[in-house]
């Protein structure tokens, strides 16, 4: 390890980075993962996040709040119970928050499987993926605990409702995004 | 469906897009998938690919060659046998091709599990992910056919050899990339 000898921030070039569990890039500037712990902070710092959207019901832990503050990251909380009940409707304004102005954004719940998987599934509908492809991806992250109710929720989600609310001037420049207007 | 009435290209806004199996974004401008078939071409077109890196040994099919030509996509072929033998060394210049100048790039083999998984694992080492995180990702895509030999190959891969060859002026602007110089 080599640390800079000046007063600047340390750069340990051979230090390994630890992404949170179930981490991946969903699309440009959208990431998903399980709940980020302290050991994941150096990795998350590199993503240059502008916001985090958490789907947990519980209060956000103090060490995470400190990390957000130190790195000027905005927190959106849309708490959903993490049990096996049918997934409630995700308000379209939450989808809009995830879509506009707040990128790069990290979406997470506890395990990064079900709640995050449902939200990502809704985003994929905006990208016009087939249900087969969406469910394949959902199951890749929730395996072996995939839930039919979640996949049904994704299938019933009406993407056209989002387009009515979305801030058209601040959409991500996704090549996959086809906007129906 | 609504098609434009002019002679321009059709835009079917409610047409669904079909990503190839095991498709995902690896990092900005790097995608991975299984072998792209004709039904996947409308989806791939949206990615604005500059190149495709195929890891299959077989000759690239004619309909795929046509798609590449029509969309001005460069083809890199680094054929590797898709059997269960220990994975051979990936030449560092292949890694370099995947890293520089040719983005957005799609990396694929047949199933998008083992060969692609090994190459992506090597890219993750350049991004300094821990082996635990790299293997989690490898297994997510190869499940339930994950191979120990592949994971061993990734572990033994020496990322420092890549940095010697890489074109430093044309590296992707990955936030996660820490270059040791």
JSON list of N, CA and C in Angstrom, two decimals, chain B residues 43-87:
[
{"chain": "B", "resi": 43, "resn": "UNK", "atom": "N", "xyz": [-33.32, -4.30, -30.49]},
{"chain": "B", "resi": 43, "resn": "UNK", "atom": "CA", "xyz": [-32.83, -3.88, -29.18]},
{"chain": "B", "resi": 43, "resn": "UNK", "atom": "C", "xyz": [-31.37, -3.41, -29.26]},
{"chain": "B", "resi": 44, "resn": "UNK", "atom": "N", "xyz": [-30.53, -4.24, -29.90]},
{"chain": "B", "resi": 44, "resn": "UNK", "atom": "CA", "xyz": [-29.10, -3.92, -29.97]},
{"chain": "B", "resi": 44, "resn": "UNK", "atom": "C", "xyz": [-28.85, -2.60, -30.71]},
{"chain": "B", "resi": 45, "resn": "UNK", "atom": "N", "xyz": [-29.69, -2.35, -31.69]},
{"chain": "B", "resi": 45, "resn": "UNK", "atom": "CA", "xyz": [-29.55, -1.12, -32.45]},
{"chain": "B", "resi": 45, "resn": "UNK", "atom": "C", "xyz": [-29.61, 0.11, -31.55]},
{"chain": "B", "resi": 46, "resn": "UNK", "atom": "N", "xyz": [-30.47, 0.02, -30.54]},
{"chain": "B", "resi": 46, "resn": "UNK", "atom": "CA", "xyz": [-30.66, 1.14, -29.64]},
{"chain": "B", "resi": 46, "resn": "UNK", "atom": "C", "xyz": [-29.43, 1.43, -28.79]},
{"chain": "B", "resi": 47, "resn": "UNK", "atom": "N", "xyz": [-28.55, 0.45, -28.65]},
{"chain": "B", "resi": 47, "resn": "UNK", "atom": "CA", "xyz": [-27.38, 0.64, -27.79]},
{"chain": "B", "resi": 47, "resn": "UNK", "atom": "C", "xyz": [-26.31, 1.48, -28.47]},
{"chain": "B", "resi": 48, "resn": "UNK", "atom": "N", "xyz": [-26.45, 1.69, -29.76]},
{"chain": "B", "resi": 48, "resn": "UNK", "atom": "CA", "xyz": [-25.45, 2.50, -30.46]},
{"chain": "B", "resi": 48, "resn": "UNK", "atom": "C", "xyz": [-24.06, 1.89, -30.41]},
{"chain": "B", "resi": 49, "resn": "UNK", "atom": "N", "xyz": [-23.98, 0.56, -30.54]},
{"chain": "B", "resi": 49, "resn": "UNK", "atom": "CA", "xyz": [-22.70, -0.13, -30.40]},
{"chain": "B", "resi": 49, "resn": "UNK", "atom": "C", "xyz": [-21.67, 0.33, -31.43]},
{"chain": "B", "resi": 50, "resn": "UNK", "atom": "N", "xyz": [-20.45, 0.44, -30.98]},
{"chain": "B", "resi": 50, "resn": "UNK", "atom": "CA", "xyz": [-19.34, 0.72, -31.89]},
{"chain": "B", "resi": 50, "resn": "UNK", "atom": "C", "xyz": [-18.62, -0.59, -32.24]},
{"chain": "B", "resi": 51, "resn": "UNK", "atom": "N", "xyz": [-18.68, -1.54, -31.32]},
{"chain": "B", "resi": 51, "resn": "UNK", "atom": "CA", "xyz": [-18.03, -2.83, -31.60]},
{"chain": "B", "resi": 51, "resn": "UNK", "atom": "C", "xyz": [-18.68, -3.97, -30.82]},
{"chain": "B", "resi": 52, "resn": "UNK", "atom": "N", "xyz": [-18.40, -5.18, -31.33]},
{"chain": "B", "resi": 52, "resn": "UNK", "atom": "CA", "xyz": [-18.81, -6.41, -30.65]},
{"chain": "B", "resi": 52, "resn": "UNK", "atom": "C", "xyz": [-17.57, -7.28, -30.50]},
{"chain": "B", "resi": 53, "resn": "UNK", "atom": "N", "xyz": [-17.38, -7.81, -29.30]},
{"chain": "B", "resi": 53, "resn": "UNK", "atom": "CA", "xyz": [-16.29, -8.75, -29.07]},
{"chain": "B", "resi": 53, "resn": "UNK", "atom": "C", "xyz": [-16.91, -10.12, -28.85]},
{"chain": "B", "resi": 54, "resn": "UNK", "atom": "N", "xyz": [-16.72, -11.03, -29.80]},
{"chain": "B", "resi": 54, "resn": "UNK", "atom": "CA", "xyz": [-17.29, -12.37, -29.65]},
{"chain": "B", "resi": 54, "resn": "UNK", "atom": "C", "xyz": [-16.22, -13.35, -29.22]},
{"chain": "B", "resi": 55, "resn": "UNK", "atom": "N", "xyz": [-16.57, -14.23, -28.32]},
{"chain": "B", "resi": 55, "resn": "UNK", "atom": "CA", "xyz": [-15.62, -15.21, -27.80]},
{"chain": "B", "resi": 55, "resn": "UNK", "atom": "C", "xyz": [-15.88, -16.60, -28.37]},
{"chain": "B", "resi": 56, "resn": "UNK", "atom": "N", "xyz": [-16.74, -16.69, -29.38]},
{"chain": "B", "resi": 56, "resn": "UNK", "atom": "CA", "xyz": [-17.00, -18.01, -29.98]},
{"chain": "B", "resi": 56, "resn": "UNK", "atom": "C", "xyz": [-15.91, -18.34, -30.99]},
{"chain": "B", "resi": 57, "resn": "UNK", "atom": "N", "xyz": [-15.71, -19.64, -31.20]},
{"chain": "B", "resi": 57, "resn": "UNK", "atom": "CA", "xyz": [-14.70, -20.12, -32.16]},
{"chain": "B", "resi": 57, "resn": "UNK", "atom": "C", "xyz": [-15.24, -20.13, -33.58]},
{"chain": "B", "resi": 58, "resn": "UNK", "atom": "N", "xyz": [-16.55, -20.38, -33.69]},
{"chain": "B", "resi": 58, "resn": "UNK", "atom": "CA", "xyz": [-17.18, -20.57, -34.99]},
{"chain": "B", "resi": 58, "resn": "UNK", "atom": "C", "xyz": [-17.23, -19.27, -35.78]},
{"chain": "B", "resi": 59, "resn": "UNK", "atom": "N", "xyz": [-17.38, -19.45, -37.10]},
{"chain": "B", "resi": 59, "resn": "UNK", "atom": "CA", "xyz": [-17.51, -18.29, -37.95]},
{"chain": "B", "resi": 59, "resn": "UNK", "atom": "C", "xyz": [-18.77, -17.52, -37.59]},
{"chain": "B", "resi": 60, "resn": "UNK", "atom": "N", "xyz": [-18.69, -16.20, -37.67]},
{"chain": "B", "resi": 60, "resn": "UNK", "atom": "CA", "xyz": [-19.84, -15.37, -37.30]},
{"chain": "B", "resi": 60, "resn": "UNK", "atom": "C", "xyz": [-20.92, -15.52, -38.36]},
{"chain": "B", "resi": 61, "resn": "UNK", "atom": "N", "xyz": [-22.19, -15.75, -37.96]},
{"chain": "B", "resi": 61, "resn": "UNK", "atom": "CA", "xyz": [-23.26, -16.01, -38.94]},
{"chain": "B", "resi": 61, "resn": "UNK", "atom": "C", "xyz": [-23.48, -14.83, -39.87]},
{"chain": "B", "resi": 62, "resn": "UNK", "atom": "N", "xyz": [-23.95, -15.13, -41.06]},
{"chain": "B", "resi": 62, "resn": "UNK", "atom": "CA", "xyz": [-24.10, -14.10, -42.09]},
{"chain": "B", "resi": 62, "resn": "UNK", "atom": "C", "xyz": [-25.09, -13.02, -41.68]},
{"chain": "B", "resi": 63, "resn": "UNK", "atom": "N", "xyz": [-26.21, -13.42, -41.05]},
{"chain": "B", "resi": 63, "resn": "UNK", "atom": "CA", "xyz": [-27.19, -12.39, -40.70]},
{"chain": "B", "resi": 63, "resn": "UNK", "atom": "C", "xyz": [-26.64, -11.44, -39.63]},
{"chain": "B", "resi": 64, "resn": "UNK", "atom": "N", "xyz": [-25.75, -11.96, -38.79]},
{"chain": "B", "resi": 64, "resn": "UNK", "atom": "CA", "xyz": [-25.11, -11.08, -37.82]},
{"chain": "B", "resi": 64, "resn": "UNK", "atom": "C", "xyz": [-24.11, -10.14, -38.50]},
{"chain": "B", "resi": 65, "resn": "UNK", "atom": "N", "xyz": [-23.37, -10.68, -39.47]},
{"chain": "B", "resi": 65, "resn": "UNK", "atom": "CA", "xyz": [-22.42, -9.86, -40.21]},
{"chain": "B", "resi": 65, "resn": "UNK", "atom": "C", "xyz": [-23.14, -8.72, -40.92]},
{"chain": "B", "resi": 66, "resn": "UNK", "atom": "N", "xyz": [-24.29, -9.04, -41.48]},
{"chain": "B", "resi": 66, "resn": "UNK", "atom": "CA", "xyz": [-25.09, -8.01, -42.16]},
{"chain": "B", "resi": 66, "resn": "UNK", "atom": "C", "xyz": [-25.51, -6.93, -41.18]},
{"chain": "B", "resi": 67, "resn": "UNK", "atom": "N", "xyz": [-25.96, -7.35, -40.02]},
{"chain": "B", "resi": 67, "resn": "UNK", "atom": "CA", "xyz": [-26.39, -6.39, -39.00]},
{"chain": "B", "resi": 67, "resn": "UNK", "atom": "C", "xyz": [-25.22, -5.47, -38.61]},
{"chain": "B", "resi": 68, "resn": "UNK", "atom": "N", "xyz": [-24.04, -6.06, -38.44]},
{"chain": "B", "resi": 68, "resn": "UNK", "atom": "CA", "xyz": [-22.87, -5.27, -38.08]},
{"chain": "B", "resi": 68, "resn": "UNK", "atom": "C", "xyz": [-22.57, -4.23, -39.16]},
{"chain": "B", "resi": 69, "resn": "UNK", "atom": "N", "xyz": [-22.59, -4.71, -40.40]},
{"chain": "B", "resi": 69, "resn": "UNK", "atom": "CA", "xyz": [-22.25, -3.84, -41.51]},
{"chain": "B", "resi": 69, "resn": "UNK", "atom": "C", "xyz": [-23.25, -2.68, -41.62]},
{"chain": "B", "resi": 70, "resn": "UNK", "atom": "N", "xyz": [-24.54, -3.03, -41.52]},
{"chain": "B", "resi": 70, "resn": "UNK", "atom": "CA", "xyz": [-25.59, -2.01, -41.67]},
{"chain": "B", "resi": 70, "resn": "UNK", "atom": "C", "xyz": [-25.51, -0.96, -40.57]},
{"chain": "B", "resi": 71, "resn": "UNK", "atom": "N", "xyz": [-24.94, -1.35, -39.44]},
{"chain": "B", "resi": 71, "resn": "UNK", "atom": "CA", "xyz": [-24.91, -0.42, -38.31]},
{"chain": "B", "resi": 71, "resn": "UNK", "atom": "C", "xyz": [-23.50, 0.06, -37.97]},
{"chain": "B", "resi": 72, "resn": "UNK", "atom": "N", "xyz": [-22.59, -0.24, -38.89]},
{"chain": "B", "resi": 72, "resn": "UNK", "atom": "CA", "xyz": [-21.23, 0.26, -38.74]},
{"chain": "B", "resi": 72, "resn": "UNK", "atom": "C", "xyz": [-20.59, -0.17, -37.42]},
{"chain": "B", "resi": 73, "resn": "UNK", "atom": "N", "xyz": [-20.75, -1.45, -37.11]},
{"chain": "B", "resi": 73, "resn": "UNK", "atom": "CA", "xyz": [-20.21, -2.01, -35.87]},
{"chain": "B", "resi": 73, "resn": "UNK", "atom": "C", "xyz": [-19.00, -2.88, -36.19]},
{"chain": "B", "resi": 74, "resn": "UNK", "atom": "N", "xyz": [-17.90, -2.62, -35.50]},
{"chain": "B", "resi": 74, "resn": "UNK", "atom": "CA", "xyz": [-16.66, -3.37, -35.71]},
{"chain": "B", "resi": 74, "resn": "UNK", "atom": "C", "xyz": [-16.76, -4.73, -34.99]},
{"chain": "B", "resi": 75, "resn": "UNK", "atom": "N", "xyz": [-16.23, -5.77, -35.61]},
{"chain": "B", "resi": 75, "resn": "UNK", "atom": "CA", "xyz": [-16.23, -7.09, -34.95]},
{"chain": "B", "resi": 75, "resn": "UNK", "atom": "C", "xyz": [-14.83, -7.49, -34.51]},
{"chain": "B", "resi": 76, "resn": "UNK", "atom": "N", "xyz": [-14.69, -7.81, -33.23]},
{"chain": "B", "resi": 76, "resn": "UNK", "atom": "CA", "xyz": [-13.48, -8.45, -32.73]},
{"chain": "B", "resi": 76, "resn": "UNK", "atom": "C", "xyz": [-13.83, -9.89, -32.41]},
{"chain": "B", "resi": 77, "resn": "UNK", "atom": "N", "xyz": [-13.06, -10.81, -32.94]},
{"chain": "B", "resi": 77, "resn": "UNK", "atom": "CA", "xyz": [-13.31, -12.20, -32.59]},
{"chain": "B", "resi": 77, "resn": "UNK", "atom": "C", "xyz": [-12.11, -12.78, -31.88]},
{"chain": "B", "resi": 78, "resn": "UNK", "atom": "N", "xyz": [-12.34, -13.24, -30.65]},
{"chain": "B", "resi": 78, "resn": "UNK", "atom": "CA", "xyz": [-11.30, -13.96, -29.95]},
{"chain": "B", "resi": 78, "resn": "UNK", "atom": "C", "xyz": [-11.91, -15.29, -29.53]},
{"chain": "B", "resi": 79, "resn": "UNK", "atom": "N", "xyz": [-11.78, -16.26, -30.43]},
{"chain": "B", "resi": 79, "resn": "UNK", "atom": "CA", "xyz": [-12.44, -17.54, -30.20]},
{"chain": "B", "resi": 79, "resn": "UNK", "atom": "C", "xyz": [-11.83, -18.36, -29.09]},
{"chain": "B", "resi": 80, "resn": "UNK", "atom": "N", "xyz": [-12.67, -18.87, -28.23]},
{"chain": "B", "resi": 80, "resn": "UNK", "atom": "CA", "xyz": [-12.26, -19.75, -27.15]},
{"chain": "B", "resi": 80, "resn": "UNK", "atom": "C", "xyz": [-13.21, -20.94, -27.18]},
{"chain": "B", "resi": 81, "resn": "UNK", "atom": "N", "xyz": [-12.69, -22.14, -26.98]},
{"chain": "B", "resi": 81, "resn": "UNK", "atom": "CA", "xyz": [-13.55, -23.32, -26.94]},
{"chain": "B", "resi": 81, "resn": "UNK", "atom": "C", "xyz": [-14.51, -23.21, -25.75]},
{"chain": "B", "resi": 82, "resn": "UNK", "atom": "N", "xyz": [-15.77, -23.57, -26.00]},
{"chain": "B", "resi": 82, "resn": "UNK", "atom": "CA", "xyz": [-16.76, -23.40, -24.95]},
{"chain": "B", "resi": 82, "resn": "UNK", "atom": "C", "xyz": [-16.95, -24.64, -24.08]},
{"chain": "B", "resi": 83, "resn": "UNK", "atom": "N", "xyz": [-15.93, -25.47, -23.99]},
{"chain": "B", "resi": 83, "resn": "UNK", "atom": "CA", "xyz": [-16.09, -26.70, -23.21]},
{"chain": "B", "resi": 83, "resn": "UNK", "atom": "C", "xyz": [-15.66, -26.50, -21.76]},
{"chain": "B", "resi": 84, "resn": "UNK", "atom": "N", "xyz": [-15.47, -27.58, -21.08]},
{"chain": "B", "resi": 84, "resn": "UNK", "atom": "CA", "xyz": [-15.19, -27.46, -19.64]},
{"chain": "B", "resi": 84, "resn": "UNK", "atom": "C", "xyz": [-13.71, -27.53, -19.30]},
{"chain": "B", "resi": 85, "resn": "UNK", "atom": "N", "xyz": [-12.87, -27.47, -20.32]},
{"chain": "B", "resi": 85, "resn": "UNK", "atom": "CA", "xyz": [-11.42, -27.46, -20.06]},
{"chain": "B", "resi": 85, "resn": "UNK", "atom": "C", "xyz": [-11.05, -26.21, -19.29]},
{"chain": "B", "resi": 86, "resn": "UNK", "atom": "N", "xyz": [-9.91, -26.27, -18.60]},
{"chain": "B", "resi": 86, "resn": "UNK", "atom": "CA", "xyz": [-9.43, -25.04, -17.96]},
{"chain": "B", "resi": 86, "resn": "UNK", "atom": "C", "xyz": [-9.36, -23.92, -18.99]},
{"chain": "B", "resi": 87, "resn": "UNK", "atom": "N", "xyz": [-9.84, -22.79, -18.64]},
{"chain": "B", "resi": 87, "resn": "UNK", "atom": "CA", "xyz": [-9.87, -21.61, -19.49]},
{"chain": "B", "resi": 87, "resn": "UNK", "atom": "C", "xyz": [-8.43, -21.22, -19.85]}
]
